[in-house]
Short mmCIF file of C-alpha atoms in Angstrom, two decimals:
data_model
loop_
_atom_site.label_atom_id
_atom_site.label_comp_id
_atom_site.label_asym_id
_atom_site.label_seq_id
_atom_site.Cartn_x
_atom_site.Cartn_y
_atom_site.Cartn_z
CA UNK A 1 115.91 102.93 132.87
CA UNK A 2 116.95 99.88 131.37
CA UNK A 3 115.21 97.84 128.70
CA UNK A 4 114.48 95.32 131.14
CA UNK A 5 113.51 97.66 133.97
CA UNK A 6 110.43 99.10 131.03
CA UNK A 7 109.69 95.46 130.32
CA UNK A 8 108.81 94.91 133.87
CA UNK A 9 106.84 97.53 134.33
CA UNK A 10 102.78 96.78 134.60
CA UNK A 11 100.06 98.41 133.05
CA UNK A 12 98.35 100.06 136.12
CA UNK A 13 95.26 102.56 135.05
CA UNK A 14 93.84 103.78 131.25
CA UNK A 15 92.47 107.18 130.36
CA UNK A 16 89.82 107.36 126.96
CA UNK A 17 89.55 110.25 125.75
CA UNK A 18 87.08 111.34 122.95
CA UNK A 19 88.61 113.75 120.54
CA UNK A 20 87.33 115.59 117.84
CA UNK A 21 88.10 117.93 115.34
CA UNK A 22 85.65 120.71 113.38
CA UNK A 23 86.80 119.77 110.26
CA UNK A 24 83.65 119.91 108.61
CA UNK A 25 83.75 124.00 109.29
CA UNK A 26 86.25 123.86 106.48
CA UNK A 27 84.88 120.47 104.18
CA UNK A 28 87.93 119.33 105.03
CA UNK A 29 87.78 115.59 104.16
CA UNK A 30 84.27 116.00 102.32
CA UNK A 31 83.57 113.13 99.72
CA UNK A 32 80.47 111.43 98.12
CA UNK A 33 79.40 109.83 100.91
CA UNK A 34 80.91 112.27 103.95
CA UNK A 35 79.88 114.92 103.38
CA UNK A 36 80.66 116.94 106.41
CA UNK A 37 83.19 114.93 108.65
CA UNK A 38 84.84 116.46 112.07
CA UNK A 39 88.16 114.45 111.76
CA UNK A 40 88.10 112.25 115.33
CA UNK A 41 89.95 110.41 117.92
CA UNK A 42 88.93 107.85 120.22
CA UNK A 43 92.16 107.73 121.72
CA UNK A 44 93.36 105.62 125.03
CA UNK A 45 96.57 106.11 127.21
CA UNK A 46 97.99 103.32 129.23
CA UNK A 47 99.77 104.40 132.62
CA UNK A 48 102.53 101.59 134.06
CA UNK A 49 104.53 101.43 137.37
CA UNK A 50 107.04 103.86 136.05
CA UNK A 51 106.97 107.56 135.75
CA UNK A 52 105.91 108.54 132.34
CA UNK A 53 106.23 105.74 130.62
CA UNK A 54 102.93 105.92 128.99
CA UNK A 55 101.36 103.85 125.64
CA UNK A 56 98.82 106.08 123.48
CA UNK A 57 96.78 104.55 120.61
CA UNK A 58 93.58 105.72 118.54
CA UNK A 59 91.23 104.79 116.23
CA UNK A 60 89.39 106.96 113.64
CA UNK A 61 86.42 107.94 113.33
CA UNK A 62 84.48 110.85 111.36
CA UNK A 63 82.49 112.82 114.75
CA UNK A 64 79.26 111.13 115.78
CA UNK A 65 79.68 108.15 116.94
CA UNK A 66 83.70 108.13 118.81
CA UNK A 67 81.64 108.37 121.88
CA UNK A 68 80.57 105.19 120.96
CA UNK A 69 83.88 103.79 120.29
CA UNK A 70 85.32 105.00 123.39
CA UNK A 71 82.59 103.08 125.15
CA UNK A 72 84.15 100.05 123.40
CA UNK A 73 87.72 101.04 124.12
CA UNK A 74 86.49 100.92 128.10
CA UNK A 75 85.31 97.42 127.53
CA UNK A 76 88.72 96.28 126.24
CA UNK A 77 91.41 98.51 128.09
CA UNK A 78 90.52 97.25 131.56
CA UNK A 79 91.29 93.84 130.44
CA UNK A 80 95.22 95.17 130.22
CA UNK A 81 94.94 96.92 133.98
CA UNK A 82 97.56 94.75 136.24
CA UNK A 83 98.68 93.35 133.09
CA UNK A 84 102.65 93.33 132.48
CA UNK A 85 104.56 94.35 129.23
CA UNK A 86 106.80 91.58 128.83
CA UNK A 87 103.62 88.93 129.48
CA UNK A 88 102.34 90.88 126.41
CA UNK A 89 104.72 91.38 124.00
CA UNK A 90 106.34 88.24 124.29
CA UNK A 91 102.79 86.79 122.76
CA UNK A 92 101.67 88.92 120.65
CA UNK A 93 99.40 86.30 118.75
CA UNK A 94 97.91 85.67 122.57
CA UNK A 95 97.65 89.65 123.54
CA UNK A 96 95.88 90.29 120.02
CA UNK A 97 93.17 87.80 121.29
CA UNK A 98 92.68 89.19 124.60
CA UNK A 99 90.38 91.57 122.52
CA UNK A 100 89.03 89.03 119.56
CA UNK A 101 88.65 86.12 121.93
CA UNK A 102 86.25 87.20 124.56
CA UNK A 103 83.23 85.26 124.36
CA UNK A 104 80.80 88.16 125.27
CA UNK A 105 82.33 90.39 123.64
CA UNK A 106 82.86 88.82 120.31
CA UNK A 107 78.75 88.23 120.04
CA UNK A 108 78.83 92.35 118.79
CA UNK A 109 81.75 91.75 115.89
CA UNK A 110 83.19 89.22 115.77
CA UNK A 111 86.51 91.26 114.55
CA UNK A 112 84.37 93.73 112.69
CA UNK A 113 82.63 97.05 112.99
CA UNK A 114 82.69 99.07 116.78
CA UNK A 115 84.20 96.49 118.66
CA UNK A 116 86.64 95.98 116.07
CA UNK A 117 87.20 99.61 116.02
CA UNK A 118 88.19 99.76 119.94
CA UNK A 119 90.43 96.71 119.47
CA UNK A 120 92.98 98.97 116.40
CA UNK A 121 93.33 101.45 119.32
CA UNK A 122 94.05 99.05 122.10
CA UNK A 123 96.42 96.42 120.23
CA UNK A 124 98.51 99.76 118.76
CA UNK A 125 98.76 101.39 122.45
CA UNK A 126 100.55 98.26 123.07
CA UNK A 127 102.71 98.18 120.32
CA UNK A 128 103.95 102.15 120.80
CA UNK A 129 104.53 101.22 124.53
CA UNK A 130 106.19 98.24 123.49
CA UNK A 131 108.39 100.69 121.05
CA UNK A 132 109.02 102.61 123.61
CA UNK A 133 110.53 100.38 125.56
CA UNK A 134 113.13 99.53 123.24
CA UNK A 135 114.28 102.84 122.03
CA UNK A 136 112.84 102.33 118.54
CA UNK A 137 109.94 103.15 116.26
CA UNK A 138 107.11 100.77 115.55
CA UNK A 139 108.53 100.16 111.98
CA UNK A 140 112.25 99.60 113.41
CA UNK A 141 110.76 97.35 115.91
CA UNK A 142 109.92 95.04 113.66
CA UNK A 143 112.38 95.11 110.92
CA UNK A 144 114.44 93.92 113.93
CA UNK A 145 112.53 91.36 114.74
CA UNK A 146 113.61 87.43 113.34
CA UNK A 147 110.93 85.69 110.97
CA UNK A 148 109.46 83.52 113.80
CA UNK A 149 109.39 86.39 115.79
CA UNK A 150 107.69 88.47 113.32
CA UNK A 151 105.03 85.40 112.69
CA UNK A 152 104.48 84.79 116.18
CA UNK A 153 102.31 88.23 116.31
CA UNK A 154 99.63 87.47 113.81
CA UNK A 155 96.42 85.44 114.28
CA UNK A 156 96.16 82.75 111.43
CA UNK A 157 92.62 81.93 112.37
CA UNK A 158 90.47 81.83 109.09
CA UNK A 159 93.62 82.69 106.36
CA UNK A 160 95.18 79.31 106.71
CA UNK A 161 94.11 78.12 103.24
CA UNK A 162 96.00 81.13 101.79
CA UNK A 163 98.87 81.29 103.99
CA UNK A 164 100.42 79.25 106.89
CA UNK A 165 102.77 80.54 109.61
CA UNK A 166 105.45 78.32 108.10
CA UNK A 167 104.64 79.89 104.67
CA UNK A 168 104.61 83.08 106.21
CA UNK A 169 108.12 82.76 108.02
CA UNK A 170 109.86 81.19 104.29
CA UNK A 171 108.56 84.35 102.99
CA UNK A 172 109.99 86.50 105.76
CA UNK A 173 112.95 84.64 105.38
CA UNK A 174 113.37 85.50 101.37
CA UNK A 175 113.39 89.35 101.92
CA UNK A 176 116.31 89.00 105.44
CA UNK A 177 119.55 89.41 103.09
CA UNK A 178 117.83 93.08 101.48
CA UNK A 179 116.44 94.09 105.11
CA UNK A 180 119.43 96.14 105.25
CA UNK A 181 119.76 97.95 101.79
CA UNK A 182 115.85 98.62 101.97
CA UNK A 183 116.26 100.17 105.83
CA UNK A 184 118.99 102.60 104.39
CA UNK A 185 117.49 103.42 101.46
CA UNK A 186 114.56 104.51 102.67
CA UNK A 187 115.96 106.27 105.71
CA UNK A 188 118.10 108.14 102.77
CA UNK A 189 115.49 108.86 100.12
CA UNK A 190 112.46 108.66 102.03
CA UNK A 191 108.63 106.79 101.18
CA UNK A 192 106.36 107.73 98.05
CA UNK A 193 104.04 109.36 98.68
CA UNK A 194 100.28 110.52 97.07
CA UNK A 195 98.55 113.82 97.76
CA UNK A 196 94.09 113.67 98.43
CA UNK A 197 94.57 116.84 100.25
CA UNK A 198 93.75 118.78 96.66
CA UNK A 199 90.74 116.55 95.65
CA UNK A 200 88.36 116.95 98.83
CA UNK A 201 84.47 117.67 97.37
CA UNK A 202 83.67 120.06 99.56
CA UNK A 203 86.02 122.16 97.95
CA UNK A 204 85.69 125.11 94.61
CA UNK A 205 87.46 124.34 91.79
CA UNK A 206 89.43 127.54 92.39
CA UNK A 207 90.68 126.30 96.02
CA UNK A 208 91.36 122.51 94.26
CA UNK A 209 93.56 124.50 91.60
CA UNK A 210 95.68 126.59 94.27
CA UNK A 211 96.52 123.37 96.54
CA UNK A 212 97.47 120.97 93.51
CA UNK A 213 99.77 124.09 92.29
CA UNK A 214 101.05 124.28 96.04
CA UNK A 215 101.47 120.46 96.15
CA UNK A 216 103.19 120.05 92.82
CA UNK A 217 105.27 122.70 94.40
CA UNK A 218 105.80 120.41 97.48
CA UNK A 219 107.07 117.72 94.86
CA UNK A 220 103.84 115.95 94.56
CA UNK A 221 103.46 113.93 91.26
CA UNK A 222 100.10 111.59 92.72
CA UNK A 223 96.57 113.05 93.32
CA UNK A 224 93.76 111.89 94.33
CA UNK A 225 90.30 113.81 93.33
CA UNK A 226 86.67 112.87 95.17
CA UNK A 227 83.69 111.84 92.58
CA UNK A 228 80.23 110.07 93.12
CA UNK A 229 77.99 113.10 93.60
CA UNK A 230 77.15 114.26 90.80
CA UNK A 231 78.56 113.18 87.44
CA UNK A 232 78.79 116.87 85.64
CA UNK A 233 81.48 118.09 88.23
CA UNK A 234 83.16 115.24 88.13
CA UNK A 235 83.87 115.55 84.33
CA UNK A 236 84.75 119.33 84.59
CA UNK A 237 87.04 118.72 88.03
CA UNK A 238 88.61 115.83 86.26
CA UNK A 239 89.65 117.65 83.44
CA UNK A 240 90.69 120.73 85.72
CA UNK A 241 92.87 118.43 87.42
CA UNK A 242 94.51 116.49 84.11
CA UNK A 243 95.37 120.34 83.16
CA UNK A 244 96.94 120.86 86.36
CA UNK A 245 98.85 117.82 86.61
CA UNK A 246 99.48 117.94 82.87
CA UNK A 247 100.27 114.16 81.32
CA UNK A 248 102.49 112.59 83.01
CA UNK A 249 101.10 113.42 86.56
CA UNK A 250 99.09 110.30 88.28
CA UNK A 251 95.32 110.70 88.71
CA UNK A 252 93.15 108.66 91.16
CA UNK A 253 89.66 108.58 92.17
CA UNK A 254 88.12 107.53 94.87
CA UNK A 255 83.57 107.12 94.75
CA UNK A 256 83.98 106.59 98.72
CA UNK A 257 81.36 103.47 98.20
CA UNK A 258 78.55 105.70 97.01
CA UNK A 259 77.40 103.51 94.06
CA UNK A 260 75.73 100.43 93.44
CA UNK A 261 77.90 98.02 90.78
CA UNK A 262 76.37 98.92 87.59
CA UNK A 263 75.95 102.39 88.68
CA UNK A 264 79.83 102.39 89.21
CA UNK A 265 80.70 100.53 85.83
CA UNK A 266 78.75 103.43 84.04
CA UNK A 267 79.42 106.69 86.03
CA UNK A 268 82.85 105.81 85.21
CA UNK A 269 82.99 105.90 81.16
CA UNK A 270 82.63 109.85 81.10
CA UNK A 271 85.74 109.86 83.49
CA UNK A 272 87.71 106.86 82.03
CA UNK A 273 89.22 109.48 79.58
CA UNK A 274 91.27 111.53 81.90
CA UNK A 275 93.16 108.00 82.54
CA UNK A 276 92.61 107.18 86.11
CA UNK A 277 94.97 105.23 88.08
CA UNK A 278 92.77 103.65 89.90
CA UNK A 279 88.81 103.94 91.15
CA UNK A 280 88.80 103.61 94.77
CA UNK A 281 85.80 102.13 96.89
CA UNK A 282 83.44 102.10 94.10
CA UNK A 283 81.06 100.35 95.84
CA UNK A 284 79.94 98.59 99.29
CA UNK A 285 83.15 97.77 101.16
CA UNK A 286 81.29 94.49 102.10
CA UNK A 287 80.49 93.46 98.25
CA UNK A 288 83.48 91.15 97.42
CA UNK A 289 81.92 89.89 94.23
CA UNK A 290 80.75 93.67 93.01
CA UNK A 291 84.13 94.39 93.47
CA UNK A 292 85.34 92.27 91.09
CA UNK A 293 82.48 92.30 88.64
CA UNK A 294 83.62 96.21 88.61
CA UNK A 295 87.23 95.01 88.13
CA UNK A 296 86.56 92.66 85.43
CA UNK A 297 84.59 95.47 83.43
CA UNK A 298 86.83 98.58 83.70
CA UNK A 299 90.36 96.63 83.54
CA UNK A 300 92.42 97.41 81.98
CA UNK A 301 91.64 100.90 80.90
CA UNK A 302 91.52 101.33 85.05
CA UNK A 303 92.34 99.77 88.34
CA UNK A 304 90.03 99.38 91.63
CA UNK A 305 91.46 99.52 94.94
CA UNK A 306 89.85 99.76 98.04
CA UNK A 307 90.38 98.62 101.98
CA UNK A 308 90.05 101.63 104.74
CA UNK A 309 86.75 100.21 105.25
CA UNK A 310 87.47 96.54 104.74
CA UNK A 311 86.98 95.25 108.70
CA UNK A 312 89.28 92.21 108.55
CA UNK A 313 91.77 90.07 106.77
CA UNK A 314 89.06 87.63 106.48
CA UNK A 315 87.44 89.84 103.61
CA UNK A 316 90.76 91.27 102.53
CA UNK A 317 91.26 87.31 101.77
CA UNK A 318 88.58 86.72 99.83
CA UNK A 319 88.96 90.55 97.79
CA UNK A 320 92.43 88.81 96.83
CA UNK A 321 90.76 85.17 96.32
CA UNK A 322 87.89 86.93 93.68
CA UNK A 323 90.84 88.88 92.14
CA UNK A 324 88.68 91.78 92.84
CA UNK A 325 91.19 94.62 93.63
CA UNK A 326 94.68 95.72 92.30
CA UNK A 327 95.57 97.55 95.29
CA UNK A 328 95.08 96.93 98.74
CA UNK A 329 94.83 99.79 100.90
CA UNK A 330 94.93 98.73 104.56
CA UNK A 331 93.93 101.04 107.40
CA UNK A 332 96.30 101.21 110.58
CA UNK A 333 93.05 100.98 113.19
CA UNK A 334 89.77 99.60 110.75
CA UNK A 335 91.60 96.18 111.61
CA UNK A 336 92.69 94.88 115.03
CA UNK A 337 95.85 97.13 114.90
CA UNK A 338 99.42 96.05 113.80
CA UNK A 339 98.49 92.55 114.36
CA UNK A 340 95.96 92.12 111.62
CA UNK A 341 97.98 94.65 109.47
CA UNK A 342 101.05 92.09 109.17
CA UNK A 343 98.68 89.28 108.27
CA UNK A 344 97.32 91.26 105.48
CA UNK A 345 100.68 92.89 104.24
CA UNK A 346 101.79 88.53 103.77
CA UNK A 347 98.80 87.98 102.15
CA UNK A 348 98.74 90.59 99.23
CA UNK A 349 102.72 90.00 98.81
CA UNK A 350 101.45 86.49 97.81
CA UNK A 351 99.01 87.68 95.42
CA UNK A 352 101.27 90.26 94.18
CA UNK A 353 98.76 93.41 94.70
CA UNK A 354 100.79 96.19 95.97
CA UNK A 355 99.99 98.41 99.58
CA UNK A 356 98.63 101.91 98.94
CA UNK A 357 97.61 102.53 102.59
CA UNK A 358 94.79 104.60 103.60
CA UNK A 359 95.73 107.64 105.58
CA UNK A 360 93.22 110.56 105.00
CA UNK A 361 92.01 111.22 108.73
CA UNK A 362 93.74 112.68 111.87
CA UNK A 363 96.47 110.56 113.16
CA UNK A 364 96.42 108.02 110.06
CA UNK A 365 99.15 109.54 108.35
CA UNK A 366 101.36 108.99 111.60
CA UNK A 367 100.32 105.49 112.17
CA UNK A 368 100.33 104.08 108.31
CA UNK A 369 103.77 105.47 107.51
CA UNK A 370 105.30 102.75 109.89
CA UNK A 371 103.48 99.80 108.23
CA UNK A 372 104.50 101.06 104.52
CA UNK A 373 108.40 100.96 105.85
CA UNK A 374 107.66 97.47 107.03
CA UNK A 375 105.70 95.80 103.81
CA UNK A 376 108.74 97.89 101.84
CA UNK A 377 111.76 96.11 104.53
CA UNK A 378 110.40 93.04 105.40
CA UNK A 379 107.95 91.82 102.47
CA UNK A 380 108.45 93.27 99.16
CA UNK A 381 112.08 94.97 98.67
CA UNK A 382 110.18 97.39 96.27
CA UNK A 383 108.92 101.05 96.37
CA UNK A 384 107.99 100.56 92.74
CA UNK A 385 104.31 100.96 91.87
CA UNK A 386 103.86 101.85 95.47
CA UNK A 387 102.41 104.83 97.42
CA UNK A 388 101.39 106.17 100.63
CA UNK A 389 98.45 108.67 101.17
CA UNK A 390 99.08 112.04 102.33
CA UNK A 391 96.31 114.49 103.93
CA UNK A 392 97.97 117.67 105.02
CA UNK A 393 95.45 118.36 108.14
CA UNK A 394 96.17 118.15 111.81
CA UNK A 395 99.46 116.97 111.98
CA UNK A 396 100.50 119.95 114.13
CA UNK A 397 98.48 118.14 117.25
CA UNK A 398 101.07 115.62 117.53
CA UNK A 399 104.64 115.15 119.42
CA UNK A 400 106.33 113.38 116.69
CA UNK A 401 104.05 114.32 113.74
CA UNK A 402 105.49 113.22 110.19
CA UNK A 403 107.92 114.67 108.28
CA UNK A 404 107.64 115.09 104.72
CA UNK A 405 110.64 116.05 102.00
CA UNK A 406 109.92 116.35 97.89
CA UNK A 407 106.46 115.07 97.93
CA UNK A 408 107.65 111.75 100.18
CA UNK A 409 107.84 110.25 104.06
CA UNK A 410 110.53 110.54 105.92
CA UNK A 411 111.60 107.45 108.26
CA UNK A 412 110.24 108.66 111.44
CA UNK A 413 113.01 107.84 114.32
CA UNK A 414 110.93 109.14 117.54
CA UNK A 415 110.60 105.73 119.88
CA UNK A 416 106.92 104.80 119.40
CA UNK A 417 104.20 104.25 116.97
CA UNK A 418 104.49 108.56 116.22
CA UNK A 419 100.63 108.96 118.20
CA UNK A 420 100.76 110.84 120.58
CA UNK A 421 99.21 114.05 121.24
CA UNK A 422 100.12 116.94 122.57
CA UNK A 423 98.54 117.42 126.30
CA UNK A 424 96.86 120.66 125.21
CA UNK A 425 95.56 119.12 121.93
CA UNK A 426 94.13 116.61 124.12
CA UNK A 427 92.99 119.09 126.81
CA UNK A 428 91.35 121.66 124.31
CA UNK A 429 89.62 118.82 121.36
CA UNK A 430 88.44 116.65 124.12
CA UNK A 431 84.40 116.33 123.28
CA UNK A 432 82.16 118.07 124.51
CA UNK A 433 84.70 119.75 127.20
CA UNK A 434 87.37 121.31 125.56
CA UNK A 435 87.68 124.46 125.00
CA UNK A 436 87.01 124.61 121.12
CA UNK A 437 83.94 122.65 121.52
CA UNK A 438 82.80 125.19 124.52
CA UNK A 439 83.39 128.22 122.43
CA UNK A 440 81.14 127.26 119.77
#
């Protein structure tokens, strides 16, 4: 069919699914504060008018709970029934608040928590039908796309006195003469990329050994090791790991939000001297002003970053504002989708803190490997100081899963936004119906 013909077509029905996998059989994902997580998906389909021709999109979640999000997802997905794709698309800034904007609605957010959840999955089922329909992948999509054009999908409600539409489209318009040496470079030499996939803990120091000997094997040079529960093991994995990695390998940590400020300030002298990168989350994603009191105390002998739990690019504004993190790490479906992840990407370009996005869950890796291609295209014109996290679980579940080569991201080329499951993935993790939930 022809471009056109796919633009015309109308959203007709939605199927929610709620999706979950036993991860926690395994402590796969297992930090501080998650202990036991089943990796989950609350994950929506949009039928149109023409034969398979379908838009899938997801949001995260850690098991308990997706049911709830799916509820959401019901609340917002009938509101695109009878709805056609070019009407969307062609107003992105408008389709984005078809979710934030309803008055009802909004009383259980506004733009944050459950609500906000169910709004990641919807807005990014548009954008991989949208994809579709032209033959390209999310990323491609809109690397394509003019500055205006690219402007013209982001909601500047509450960031205006950091950045303006016009501000946003001269900075667009900065990066347009590299847009083309960046696309072919990184369709040639691929994304950076970081490993947590070693560092879950949940896991004996003999397993963590193994996988960051398998990863360094891989081409893996970044790691990224769990701490907060209980400071003795931290000190003896930290120093496994530095071993491992030996000196010139790159050490993060990451307290998943398990301590209180002072608490984090502290904990973090006995692990200072195996040279962290960064400490990620050290405290309430919510506490802007912790944040940077625990910035201010541990800089410069380390870094804080934090932002897969940050629930909007209102407080990603102020985290920037407070100077309270060096690296932003934006979630593809904790904020209202692509959307709100453009509006963030122009606002840490401006305060020069560089876009280590979160991707340690099922489907995340997929989804954030298209928004690092676009802050690297569009924004920045640098890979330098720059990584994207890599979780090597689940990716076998999807169509177009990603591809990795020497430890980095390859440009995925599939049409879409690379989420889509396979129909027996769907069929067999569906909750509490599927076949591996019946068996157990």
């Amino acid at each position: 069919m022809t471009l056109q013909e796919l633009l015309d077509s109308v959203i007709t029905r939605y199927e929610i699914r709620d999706i979950r996998f036993p991860t926690s059989k395994l402590l796969d994902g297992s930090d501080a504060m998650t202990k036991d997580p089943d990796y989950s998906a609350a994950y929506v389909i949009f039928y149109t008018d023409v034969a398979d021709f379908e838009g899938h999109g997801m949001t995260f979640t850690c098991g308990r709970g997706n049911d709830v999000v799916c509820s959401a997802i019901e609340q917002l997905a009938l509101k695109f029934v009878n709805r056609k794709l070019q009407d969307l698309v062609s107003d992105m800034r408008a389709t984005h608040r078809i979710c934030t904007g309803d008055s009802q609605l909004r009383w259980i957010g506004p733009e944050k928590g459950v609500i906000h959840l169910a709004t990641g999955a919807v807005i990014n089922a548009v954008w991989d039908l949208w994809a579709k329909a032209e033959g390209k992948p999310v990323w491609k999509l809109v690397v394509d796309m003019t500055p205006e054009q690219f402007v013209q999908c982001i909601d500047f409600r509450y960031i205006t006195d950091v950045i303006t539409p016009e501000e946003a489209i001269e900075m667009l318009r900065e990066r347009e003469a590299t847009k083309a040496a960046c696309e072919a470079d990184v369709r040639a030499n691929g994304y950076p990329s970081y490993t947590t996939s070693a560092g879950w803990l949940g896991y004996s120091d003999e397993k963590v050994r193994r996988l960051i000997r398998e990863a360094k094997a891989e081409g893996f040079n970044y790691f990224k090791q769990k701490v907060g529960s209980d400071r003795e093991s931290d000190v003896r994995r930290a120093a496994l790991i530095r071993q491992e990695i030996g000196d010139d390998g790159v050490l993060m940590m990451d307290a998943n939000q398990v301590w209180d400020v002072e608490e984090a300030i502290d904990w973090m002298q006995d692990l200072l001297p195996f040279k962290p990168l960064f400490i990620e989350e050290p405290t309430s994603p919510d506490d802007v002003l912790g944040h940077a009191t625990i910035r201010k105390a541990l800089y410069p002998r380390t870094r804080v970053a934090t932002g897969e739990h940050i629930q909007n690019r209102i407080i990603f504004k102020q985290l920037f504002q407070a100077q309270a993190i060096d690296f932003c790490q934006i979630d593809s479906c904790r904020v209202a989708g692509v959307n709100e992840v453009l509006a963030i990407l122009l606002m840490a370009k401006k305060f020069n803190i560089p876009v280590w996005p979160h991707a340690g869950g099922v489907g995340l890796c997929e989804y954030v490997q298209h928004l690092s291609l676009i802050d690297y295209i569009c924004i920045t014109g640098t890979t330098k100081g720059r990584a994207l996290e890599y979780v090597d679980h689940l990716h076998e579940h999807f169509i177009d899963p990603v591809i990795m080569k020497d430890g980095k991201y390859t440009a995925p080329l599939a049409p879409g936004y690379s989420i889509q499951m396979k129909p027996e993935s769907i069929e067999d993790y569906t909750f509490p119906t599927g076949k591996i939930h019946s068996q157990n």
